[in-house]
Amino acid sequence: EIVLTQSPATLSLSPGERATLSCRASQSVATYSAWYQQKPGQAPRLLFYDASNRATGIPARFSGSGSGTDFTLTISSLEPEDSAVYYCQQRNSWPYTFGQGTKLEIK
Amino acid sequence: EVQLAESGGGLVQPGWSLRLSCAASGFTFDDYAMHWVRQVPGKGLEWVSGISWDSGTTGYADSVRGRFSISRDDAKNFLYLQMHDLRPEDTALYYCAKDKRSGSAAYYFDYWGQGALVTVSS
């Protein structure tokens, strides 16, 4: 099973700052990775798939990158509504797994 | 507008069975693979099961294989998850999720329901 390790576990930043979230896979997943955003009491929302393809309706301040074992979600200028838990996921190898999440807090 | 609405959750004792349903609307249901993903409250996400657009292929996480069964009714636009021999570790919020790609599954989930809570406890 491919293990996805996200870092940091918690990130606390101010509006307007840049956020960089990391996801590392225990073995290569090529570009078969995704990012999801989950706000309290809500279902997850797909942000990116195939590492860097933005899902429908996702603001341009969000970007996804990476390949192989290292992936990054960047939010260029934080808005208060970006406060959420962010999960990465891989679909390269069965079973398809998620990371444990990074909690992003906006000060 | 894509909508997914789960039902059938509840409190059951270990060893009991339960069937979850997911009513889908707003898209051509039989064009897409569908999935169940669960989340222990306050914890992370776990893909549980998926079914191809034509019901020809089903898949299960190791943790549920042999106990859970996924199916779909394309005439009614419903997805189901039949759960047998439930265990306390199956306690979670179960989400119905639509595959992002029509036809062959991509195993990315672009629409989710609000979840059905299953609690397994004596």
PDB file of C-alpha atoms in Angstrom:
ATOM      1  CA  GLU A   1       0.000   0.000   0.000  1.00  0.00           C
ATOM      2  CA  ILE A   2       1.281   3.447  -0.911  1.00  0.00           C
ATOM      3  CA  VAL A   3       1.468   5.718   2.112  1.00  0.00           C
ATOM      4  CA  LEU A   4       0.996   9.434   1.586  1.00  0.00           C
ATOM      5  CA  THR A   5       2.580  11.652   4.203  1.00  0.00           C
ATOM      6  CA  GLN A   6       1.443  15.247   4.358  1.00  0.00           C
ATOM      7  CA  SER A   7       3.324  18.079   5.968  1.00  0.00           C
ATOM      8  CA  PRO A   8       3.004  20.102   7.962  1.00  0.00           C
ATOM      9  CA  ALA A   9       0.171  18.703  10.044  1.00  0.00           C
ATOM     10  CA  THR A  10      -1.008  22.201  10.840  1.00  0.00           C
ATOM     11  CA  LEU A  11      -0.227  25.495   9.163  1.00  0.00           C
ATOM     12  CA  SER A  12      -1.216  28.864  10.568  1.00  0.00           C
ATOM     13  CA  LEU A  13      -0.888  31.863   8.263  1.00  0.00           C
ATOM     14  CA  SER A  14      -2.365  35.298   7.747  1.00  0.00           C
ATOM     15  CA  PRO A  15      -4.567  36.495   4.903  1.00  0.00           C
ATOM     16  CA  GLY A  16      -2.520  37.433   1.863  1.00  0.00           C
ATOM     17  CA  GLU A  17       0.329  35.086   2.741  1.00  0.00           C
ATOM     18  CA  ARG A  18       1.434  32.164   0.599  1.00  0.00           C
ATOM     19  CA  ALA A  19       0.727  28.620   1.756  1.00  0.00           C
ATOM     20  CA  THR A  20       2.736  25.612   0.641  1.00  0.00           C
ATOM     21  CA  LEU A  21       1.401  22.158   1.505  1.00  0.00           C
ATOM     22  CA  SER A  22       3.412  19.025   0.842  1.00  0.00           C
ATOM     23  CA  CYS A  23       2.467  15.429   0.100  1.00  0.00           C
ATOM     24  CA  ARG A  24       5.094  12.718  -0.149  1.00  0.00           C
ATOM     25  CA  ALA A  25       4.361   9.220  -1.434  1.00  0.00           C
ATOM     26  CA  SER A  26       6.171   6.117  -0.201  1.00  0.00           C
ATOM     27  CA  GLN A  27       6.727   5.129  -3.831  1.00  0.00           C
ATOM     28  CA  SER A  28       6.194   6.785  -7.168  1.00  0.00           C
ATOM     29  CA  VAL A  29       2.644   7.546  -8.207  1.00  0.00           C
ATOM     30  CA  ALA A  30       3.711   9.291 -11.435  1.00  0.00           C
ATOM     31  CA  THR A  31       1.283  12.228 -11.710  1.00  0.00           C
ATOM     32  CA  TYR A  32      -1.734  10.265 -10.508  1.00  0.00           C
ATOM     33  CA  SER A  33      -2.467  12.405  -7.513  1.00  0.00           C
ATOM     34  CA  ALA A  34      -5.213  14.728  -6.394  1.00  0.00           C
ATOM     35  CA  TRP A  35      -5.883  17.373  -3.771  1.00  0.00           C
ATOM     36  CA  TYR A  36      -9.113  17.904  -1.855  1.00  0.00           C
ATOM     37  CA  GLN A  37     -10.284  20.645   0.460  1.00  0.00           C
ATOM     38  CA  GLN A  38     -12.603  19.880   3.364  1.00  0.00           C
ATOM     39  CA  LYS A  39     -14.224  22.531   5.516  1.00  0.00           C
ATOM     40  CA  PRO A  40     -15.868  21.685   8.858  1.00  0.00           C
ATOM     41  CA  GLY A  41     -19.182  19.934   8.432  1.00  0.00           C
ATOM     42  CA  GLN A  42     -18.764  19.651   4.670  1.00  0.00           C
ATOM     43  CA  ALA A  43     -17.826  16.951   2.226  1.00  0.00           C
ATOM     44  CA  PRO A  44     -14.428  17.104   0.539  1.00  0.00           C
ATOM     45  CA  ARG A  45     -14.091  19.182  -2.603  1.00  0.00           C
ATOM     46  CA  LEU A  46     -11.810  18.209  -5.481  1.00  0.00           C
ATOM     47  CA  LEU A  47      -9.181  20.881  -6.146  1.00  0.00           C
ATOM     48  CA  PHE A  48      -6.698  19.200  -8.486  1.00  0.00           C
ATOM     49  CA  TYR A  49      -6.332  15.916 -10.285  1.00  0.00           C
ATOM     50  CA  ASP A  50      -3.414  14.401 -12.156  1.00  0.00           C
ATOM     51  CA  ALA A  51      -1.224  16.577  -9.938  1.00  0.00           C
ATOM     52  CA  SER A  52      -1.801  19.906 -11.636  1.00  0.00           C
ATOM     53  CA  ASN A  53      -5.147  19.934 -13.406  1.00  0.00           C
ATOM     54  CA  ARG A  54      -7.442  22.388 -11.689  1.00  0.00           C
ATOM     55  CA  ALA A  55     -10.968  21.119 -11.085  1.00  0.00           C
ATOM     56  CA  THR A  56     -14.008  23.104 -12.159  1.00  0.00           C
ATOM     57  CA  GLY A  57     -14.544  26.333 -10.262  1.00  0.00           C
ATOM     58  CA  ILE A  58     -11.276  26.323  -8.324  1.00  0.00           C
ATOM     59  CA  PRO A  59      -9.785  29.818  -8.023  1.00  0.00           C
ATOM     60  CA  ALA A  60      -6.536  30.581  -9.792  1.00  0.00           C
ATOM     61  CA  ARG A  61      -4.758  31.352  -6.508  1.00  0.00           C
ATOM     62  CA  PHE A  62      -4.635  27.576  -6.002  1.00  0.00           C
ATOM     63  CA  SER A  63      -2.010  25.589  -7.899  1.00  0.00           C
ATOM     64  CA  GLY A  64      -0.872  21.996  -7.830  1.00  0.00           C
ATOM     65  CA  SER A  65       2.455  20.549  -8.895  1.00  0.00           C
ATOM     66  CA  GLY A  66       4.740  17.578  -8.601  1.00  0.00           C
ATOM     67  CA  SER A  67       5.368  14.103  -9.899  1.00  0.00           C
ATOM     68  CA  GLY A  68       6.818  10.840  -8.710  1.00  0.00           C
ATOM     69  CA  THR A  69       6.830  10.990  -4.934  1.00  0.00           C
ATOM     70  CA  ASP A  70       6.607  14.704  -4.153  1.00  0.00           C
ATOM     71  CA  PHE A  71       3.578  16.903  -4.639  1.00  0.00           C
ATOM     72  CA  THR A  72       2.759  20.438  -3.615  1.00  0.00           C
ATOM     73  CA  LEU A  73      -0.409  22.443  -3.217  1.00  0.00           C
ATOM     74  CA  THR A  74       0.230  26.169  -3.225  1.00  0.00           C
ATOM     75  CA  ILE A  75      -2.199  28.911  -2.342  1.00  0.00           C
ATOM     76  CA  SER A  76      -0.614  32.123  -3.564  1.00  0.00           C
ATOM     77  CA  SER A  77      -2.541  34.649  -1.476  1.00  0.00           C
ATOM     78  CA  LEU A  78      -4.645  33.294   1.343  1.00  0.00           C
ATOM     79  CA  GLU A  79      -8.248  34.258   1.842  1.00  0.00           C
ATOM     80  CA  PRO A  80     -10.141  33.666   5.094  1.00  0.00           C
ATOM     81  CA  GLU A  81     -12.319  31.067   3.362  1.00  0.00           C
ATOM     82  CA  ASP A  82      -9.270  28.931   2.617  1.00  0.00           C
ATOM     83  CA  SER A  83      -9.297  27.715   6.216  1.00  0.00           C
ATOM     84  CA  ALA A  84      -9.815  23.950   5.875  1.00  0.00           C
ATOM     85  CA  VAL A  85      -8.172  20.553   5.972  1.00  0.00           C
ATOM     86  CA  TYR A  86      -6.428  19.596   2.742  1.00  0.00           C
ATOM     87  CA  TYR A  87      -5.941  15.982   1.684  1.00  0.00           C
ATOM     88  CA  CYS A  88      -3.854  14.463  -1.072  1.00  0.00           C
ATOM     89  CA  GLN A  89      -4.818  11.193  -2.759  1.00  0.00           C
ATOM     90  CA  GLN A  90      -3.138   8.794  -5.159  1.00  0.00           C
ATOM     91  CA  ARG A  91      -4.739   6.616  -7.801  1.00  0.00           C
ATOM     92  CA  ASN A  92      -1.610   5.073  -9.258  1.00  0.00           C
ATOM     93  CA  SER A  93      -1.636   1.857  -7.260  1.00  0.00           C
ATOM     94  CA  TRP A  94      -4.325  -0.196  -5.575  1.00  0.00           C
ATOM     95  CA  PRO A  95      -5.528   0.464  -2.923  1.00  0.00           C
ATOM     96  CA  TYR A  96      -6.067   4.115  -3.694  1.00  0.00           C
ATOM     97  CA  THR A  97      -5.065   6.034  -0.605  1.00  0.00           C
ATOM     98  CA  PHE A  98      -5.339   9.433   1.008  1.00  0.00           C
ATOM     99  CA  GLY A  99      -2.883  11.373   3.110  1.00  0.00           C
ATOM    100  CA  GLN A 100      -3.695  12.173   6.707  1.00  0.00           C
ATOM    101  CA  GLY A 101      -4.412  15.820   5.955  1.00  0.00           C
ATOM    102  CA  THR A 102      -2.951  19.267   6.619  1.00  0.00           C
ATOM    103  CA  LYS A 103      -5.044  21.672   8.634  1.00  0.00           C
ATOM    104  CA  LEU A 104      -4.700  25.219   7.353  1.00  0.00           C
ATOM    105  CA  GLU A 105      -5.683  27.920   9.786  1.00  0.00           C
ATOM    106  CA  ILE A 106      -6.074  31.544   8.766  1.00  0.00           C
ATOM    107  CA  LYS A 107      -5.117  33.922  11.551  1.00  0.00           C
TER     108      LYS A 107
ATOM    109  CA  GLU B   1     -26.615  20.621 -10.699  1.00  0.00           C
ATOM    110  CA  VAL B   2     -25.074  17.361  -9.526  1.00  0.00           C
ATOM    111  CA  GLN B   3     -26.604  16.114  -6.295  1.00  0.00           C
ATOM    112  CA  LEU B   4     -25.828  13.030  -4.273  1.00  0.00           C
ATOM    113  CA  ALA B   5     -27.897  12.163  -1.222  1.00  0.00           C
ATOM    114  CA  GLU B   6     -27.037   9.261   1.064  1.00  0.00           C
ATOM    115  CA  SER B   7     -29.488   7.499   3.334  1.00  0.00           C
ATOM    116  CA  GLY B   8     -29.681   4.379   5.438  1.00  0.00           C
ATOM    117  CA  GLY B   9     -27.143   5.121   8.135  1.00  0.00           C
ATOM    118  CA  GLY B  10     -27.778   4.411  11.782  1.00  0.00           C
ATOM    119  CA  LEU B  11     -26.713   2.714  14.986  1.00  0.00           C
ATOM    120  CA  VAL B  12     -26.246  -1.040  14.776  1.00  0.00           C
ATOM    121  CA  GLN B  13     -24.652  -3.705  16.914  1.00  0.00           C
ATOM    122  CA  PRO B  14     -21.505  -5.568  15.900  1.00  0.00           C
ATOM    123  CA  GLY B  15     -22.278  -8.358  13.460  1.00  0.00           C
ATOM    124  CA  TRP B  16     -25.387  -6.674  12.109  1.00  0.00           C
ATOM    125  CA  SER B  17     -26.052  -5.646   8.513  1.00  0.00           C
ATOM    126  CA  LEU B  18     -27.001  -2.321   6.992  1.00  0.00           C
ATOM    127  CA  ARG B  19     -27.614  -1.029   3.486  1.00  0.00           C
ATOM    128  CA  LEU B  20     -26.702   2.480   2.435  1.00  0.00           C
ATOM    129  CA  SER B  21     -28.340   4.168  -0.529  1.00  0.00           C
ATOM    130  CA  CYS B  22     -27.272   7.141  -2.596  1.00  0.00           C
ATOM    131  CA  ALA B  23     -29.724   8.994  -4.813  1.00  0.00           C
ATOM    132  CA  ALA B  24     -28.001  10.716  -7.724  1.00  0.00           C
ATOM    133  CA  SER B  25     -29.275  13.503  -9.944  1.00  0.00           C
ATOM    134  CA  GLY B  26     -28.044  16.233 -12.246  1.00  0.00           C
ATOM    135  CA  PHE B  27     -25.834  14.061 -14.450  1.00  0.00           C
ATOM    136  CA  THR B  28     -26.051  11.003 -16.676  1.00  0.00           C
ATOM    137  CA  PHE B  29     -25.671   8.468 -13.897  1.00  0.00           C
ATOM    138  CA  ASP B  30     -24.953   5.433 -16.056  1.00  0.00           C
ATOM    139  CA  ASP B  31     -22.004   7.165 -17.731  1.00  0.00           C
ATOM    140  CA  TYR B  32     -19.937   7.268 -14.546  1.00  0.00           C
ATOM    141  CA  ALA B  33     -18.257   4.989 -12.071  1.00  0.00           C
ATOM    142  CA  MET B  34     -19.377   5.608  -8.508  1.00  0.00           C
ATOM    143  CA  HIS B  35     -17.667   5.155  -5.174  1.00  0.00           C
ATOM    144  CA  TRP B  36     -18.079   5.010  -1.428  1.00  0.00           C
ATOM    145  CA  VAL B  37     -15.513   6.811   0.714  1.00  0.00           C
ATOM    146  CA  ARG B  38     -15.669   6.844   4.488  1.00  0.00           C
ATOM    147  CA  GLN B  39     -14.348   9.087   7.187  1.00  0.00           C
ATOM    148  CA  VAL B  40     -14.129   8.442  10.887  1.00  0.00           C
ATOM    149  CA  PRO B  41     -15.330  11.702  12.472  1.00  0.00           C
ATOM    150  CA  GLY B  42     -12.352  13.972  12.974  1.00  0.00           C
ATOM    151  CA  LYS B  43     -10.054  11.649  11.032  1.00  0.00           C
ATOM    152  CA  GLY B  44      -8.935  11.057   7.463  1.00  0.00           C
ATOM    153  CA  LEU B  45     -10.522   9.594   4.349  1.00  0.00           C
ATOM    154  CA  GLU B  46     -10.618   5.982   3.230  1.00  0.00           C
ATOM    155  CA  TRP B  47     -11.830   4.761  -0.156  1.00  0.00           C
ATOM    156  CA  VAL B  48     -14.156   1.830   0.565  1.00  0.00           C
ATOM    157  CA  SER B  49     -15.568   0.603  -2.716  1.00  0.00           C
ATOM    158  CA  GLY B  50     -16.197   1.516  -6.326  1.00  0.00           C
ATOM    159  CA  ILE B  51     -18.302   0.267  -9.222  1.00  0.00           C
ATOM    160  CA  SER B  52     -17.773   0.874 -12.918  1.00  0.00           C
ATOM    161  CA  TRP B  53     -20.271   2.676 -15.110  1.00  0.00           C
ATOM    162  CA  ASP B  54     -21.580  -0.621 -16.471  1.00  0.00           C
ATOM    163  CA  SER B  55     -21.431  -2.552 -13.161  1.00  0.00           C
ATOM    164  CA  GLY B  56     -18.881  -4.823 -14.795  1.00  0.00           C
ATOM    165  CA  THR B  57     -16.114  -4.042 -12.332  1.00  0.00           C
ATOM    166  CA  THR B  58     -16.281  -3.609  -8.593  1.00  0.00           C
ATOM    167  CA  GLY B  59     -13.496  -2.980  -6.124  1.00  0.00           C
ATOM    168  CA  TYR B  60     -13.130  -3.004  -2.368  1.00  0.00           C
ATOM    169  CA  ALA B  61     -10.680  -1.918   0.242  1.00  0.00           C
ATOM    170  CA  ASP B  62      -9.046  -4.852   2.009  1.00  0.00           C
ATOM    171  CA  SER B  63     -10.713  -3.762   5.233  1.00  0.00           C
ATOM    172  CA  VAL B  64     -14.203  -4.463   3.857  1.00  0.00           C
ATOM    173  CA  ARG B  65     -13.690  -7.064   1.144  1.00  0.00           C
ATOM    174  CA  GLY B  66     -15.936 -10.060   1.684  1.00  0.00           C
ATOM    175  CA  ARG B  67     -18.270  -8.116   3.995  1.00  0.00           C
ATOM    176  CA  PHE B  68     -19.426  -5.197   1.848  1.00  0.00           C
ATOM    177  CA  SER B  69     -21.053  -5.289  -1.577  1.00  0.00           C
ATOM    178  CA  ILE B  70     -21.547  -2.346  -3.928  1.00  0.00           C
ATOM    179  CA  SER B  71     -24.246  -2.192  -6.576  1.00  0.00           C
ATOM    180  CA  ARG B  72     -26.133   0.306  -8.667  1.00  0.00           C
ATOM    181  CA  ASP B  73     -29.582   0.676 -10.214  1.00  0.00           C
ATOM    182  CA  ASP B  74     -29.205   2.811 -13.319  1.00  0.00           C
ATOM    183  CA  ALA B  75     -32.947   2.895 -13.949  1.00  0.00           C
ATOM    184  CA  LYS B  76     -33.463   4.613 -10.607  1.00  0.00           C
ATOM    185  CA  ASN B  77     -30.131   6.467 -10.432  1.00  0.00           C
ATOM    186  CA  PHE B  78     -29.216   4.840  -7.154  1.00  0.00           C
ATOM    187  CA  LEU B  79     -25.956   3.549  -5.714  1.00  0.00           C
ATOM    188  CA  TYR B  80     -25.963   1.061  -2.858  1.00  0.00           C
ATOM    189  CA  LEU B  81     -23.564  -0.317  -0.290  1.00  0.00           C
ATOM    190  CA  GLN B  82     -24.664  -3.503   1.442  1.00  0.00           C
ATOM    191  CA  MET B  83     -22.677  -3.975   4.630  1.00  0.00           C
ATOM    192  CA  HIS B  84     -22.580  -7.250   6.538  1.00  0.00           C
ATOM    193  CA  ASP B  85     -20.815  -8.361   9.724  1.00  0.00           C
ATOM    194  CA  LEU B  86     -20.304  -4.775  10.793  1.00  0.00           C
ATOM    195  CA  ARG B  87     -17.488  -4.058  13.225  1.00  0.00           C
ATOM    196  CA  PRO B  88     -16.833  -1.117  15.549  1.00  0.00           C
ATOM    197  CA  GLU B  89     -14.011  -0.052  13.243  1.00  0.00           C
ATOM    198  CA  ASP B  90     -16.578   0.437  10.465  1.00  0.00           C
ATOM    199  CA  THR B  91     -18.009   3.372  12.414  1.00  0.00           C
ATOM    200  CA  ALA B  92     -17.702   6.346  10.085  1.00  0.00           C
ATOM    201  CA  LEU B  93     -19.434   8.859   7.875  1.00  0.00           C
ATOM    202  CA  TYR B  94     -19.959   7.166   4.535  1.00  0.00           C
ATOM    203  CA  TYR B  95     -19.842   9.402   1.480  1.00  0.00           C
ATOM    204  CA  CYS B  96     -21.172   8.582  -1.935  1.00  0.00           C
ATOM    205  CA  ALA B  97     -18.872  10.084  -4.563  1.00  0.00           C
ATOM    206  CA  LYS B  98     -18.992  10.465  -8.328  1.00  0.00           C
ATOM    207  CA  ASP B  99     -15.986   9.580 -10.443  1.00  0.00           C
ATOM    208  CA  LYS B 100     -14.554  12.499 -12.328  1.00  0.00           C
ATOM    209  CA  ARG B 101     -14.335  10.775 -15.694  1.00  0.00           C
ATOM    210  CA  SER B 102     -17.110   9.300 -17.770  1.00  0.00           C
ATOM    211  CA  GLY B 103     -16.570   5.758 -18.923  1.00  0.00           C
ATOM    212  CA  SER B 104     -13.415   4.212 -17.540  1.00  0.00           C
ATOM    213  CA  ALA B 105     -12.976   5.192 -13.887  1.00  0.00           C
ATOM    214  CA  ALA B 106     -10.376   7.778 -12.976  1.00  0.00           C
ATOM    215  CA  TYR B 107     -10.677   7.200  -9.216  1.00  0.00           C
ATOM    216  CA  TYR B 108     -10.814  10.922  -8.605  1.00  0.00           C
ATOM    217  CA  PHE B 109     -13.974  12.097  -6.873  1.00  0.00           C
ATOM    218  CA  ASP B 110     -15.469  15.339  -8.126  1.00  0.00           C
ATOM    219  CA  TYR B 111     -18.847  15.374  -6.380  1.00  0.00           C
ATOM    220  CA  TRP B 112     -19.685  14.091  -2.936  1.00  0.00           C
ATOM    221  CA  GLY B 113     -22.839  13.696  -0.919  1.00  0.00           C
ATOM    222  CA  GLN B 114     -23.149  14.929   2.638  1.00  0.00           C
ATOM    223  CA  GLY B 115     -22.613  11.481   4.074  1.00  0.00           C
ATOM    224  CA  ALA B 116     -24.498   8.861   6.063  1.00  0.00           C
ATOM    225  CA  LEU B 117     -23.298   8.153   9.587  1.00  0.00           C
ATOM    226  CA  VAL B 118     -22.884   4.515  10.516  1.00  0.00           C
ATOM    227  CA  THR B 119     -22.222   3.716  14.154  1.00  0.00           C
ATOM    228  CA  VAL B 120     -21.381   0.175  15.178  1.00  0.00           C
ATOM    229  CA  SER B 121     -21.578  -0.298  18.920  1.00  0.00           C
ATOM    230  CA  SER B 122     -23.006  -2.666  21.463  1.00  0.00           C
TER     231      SER B 122
END
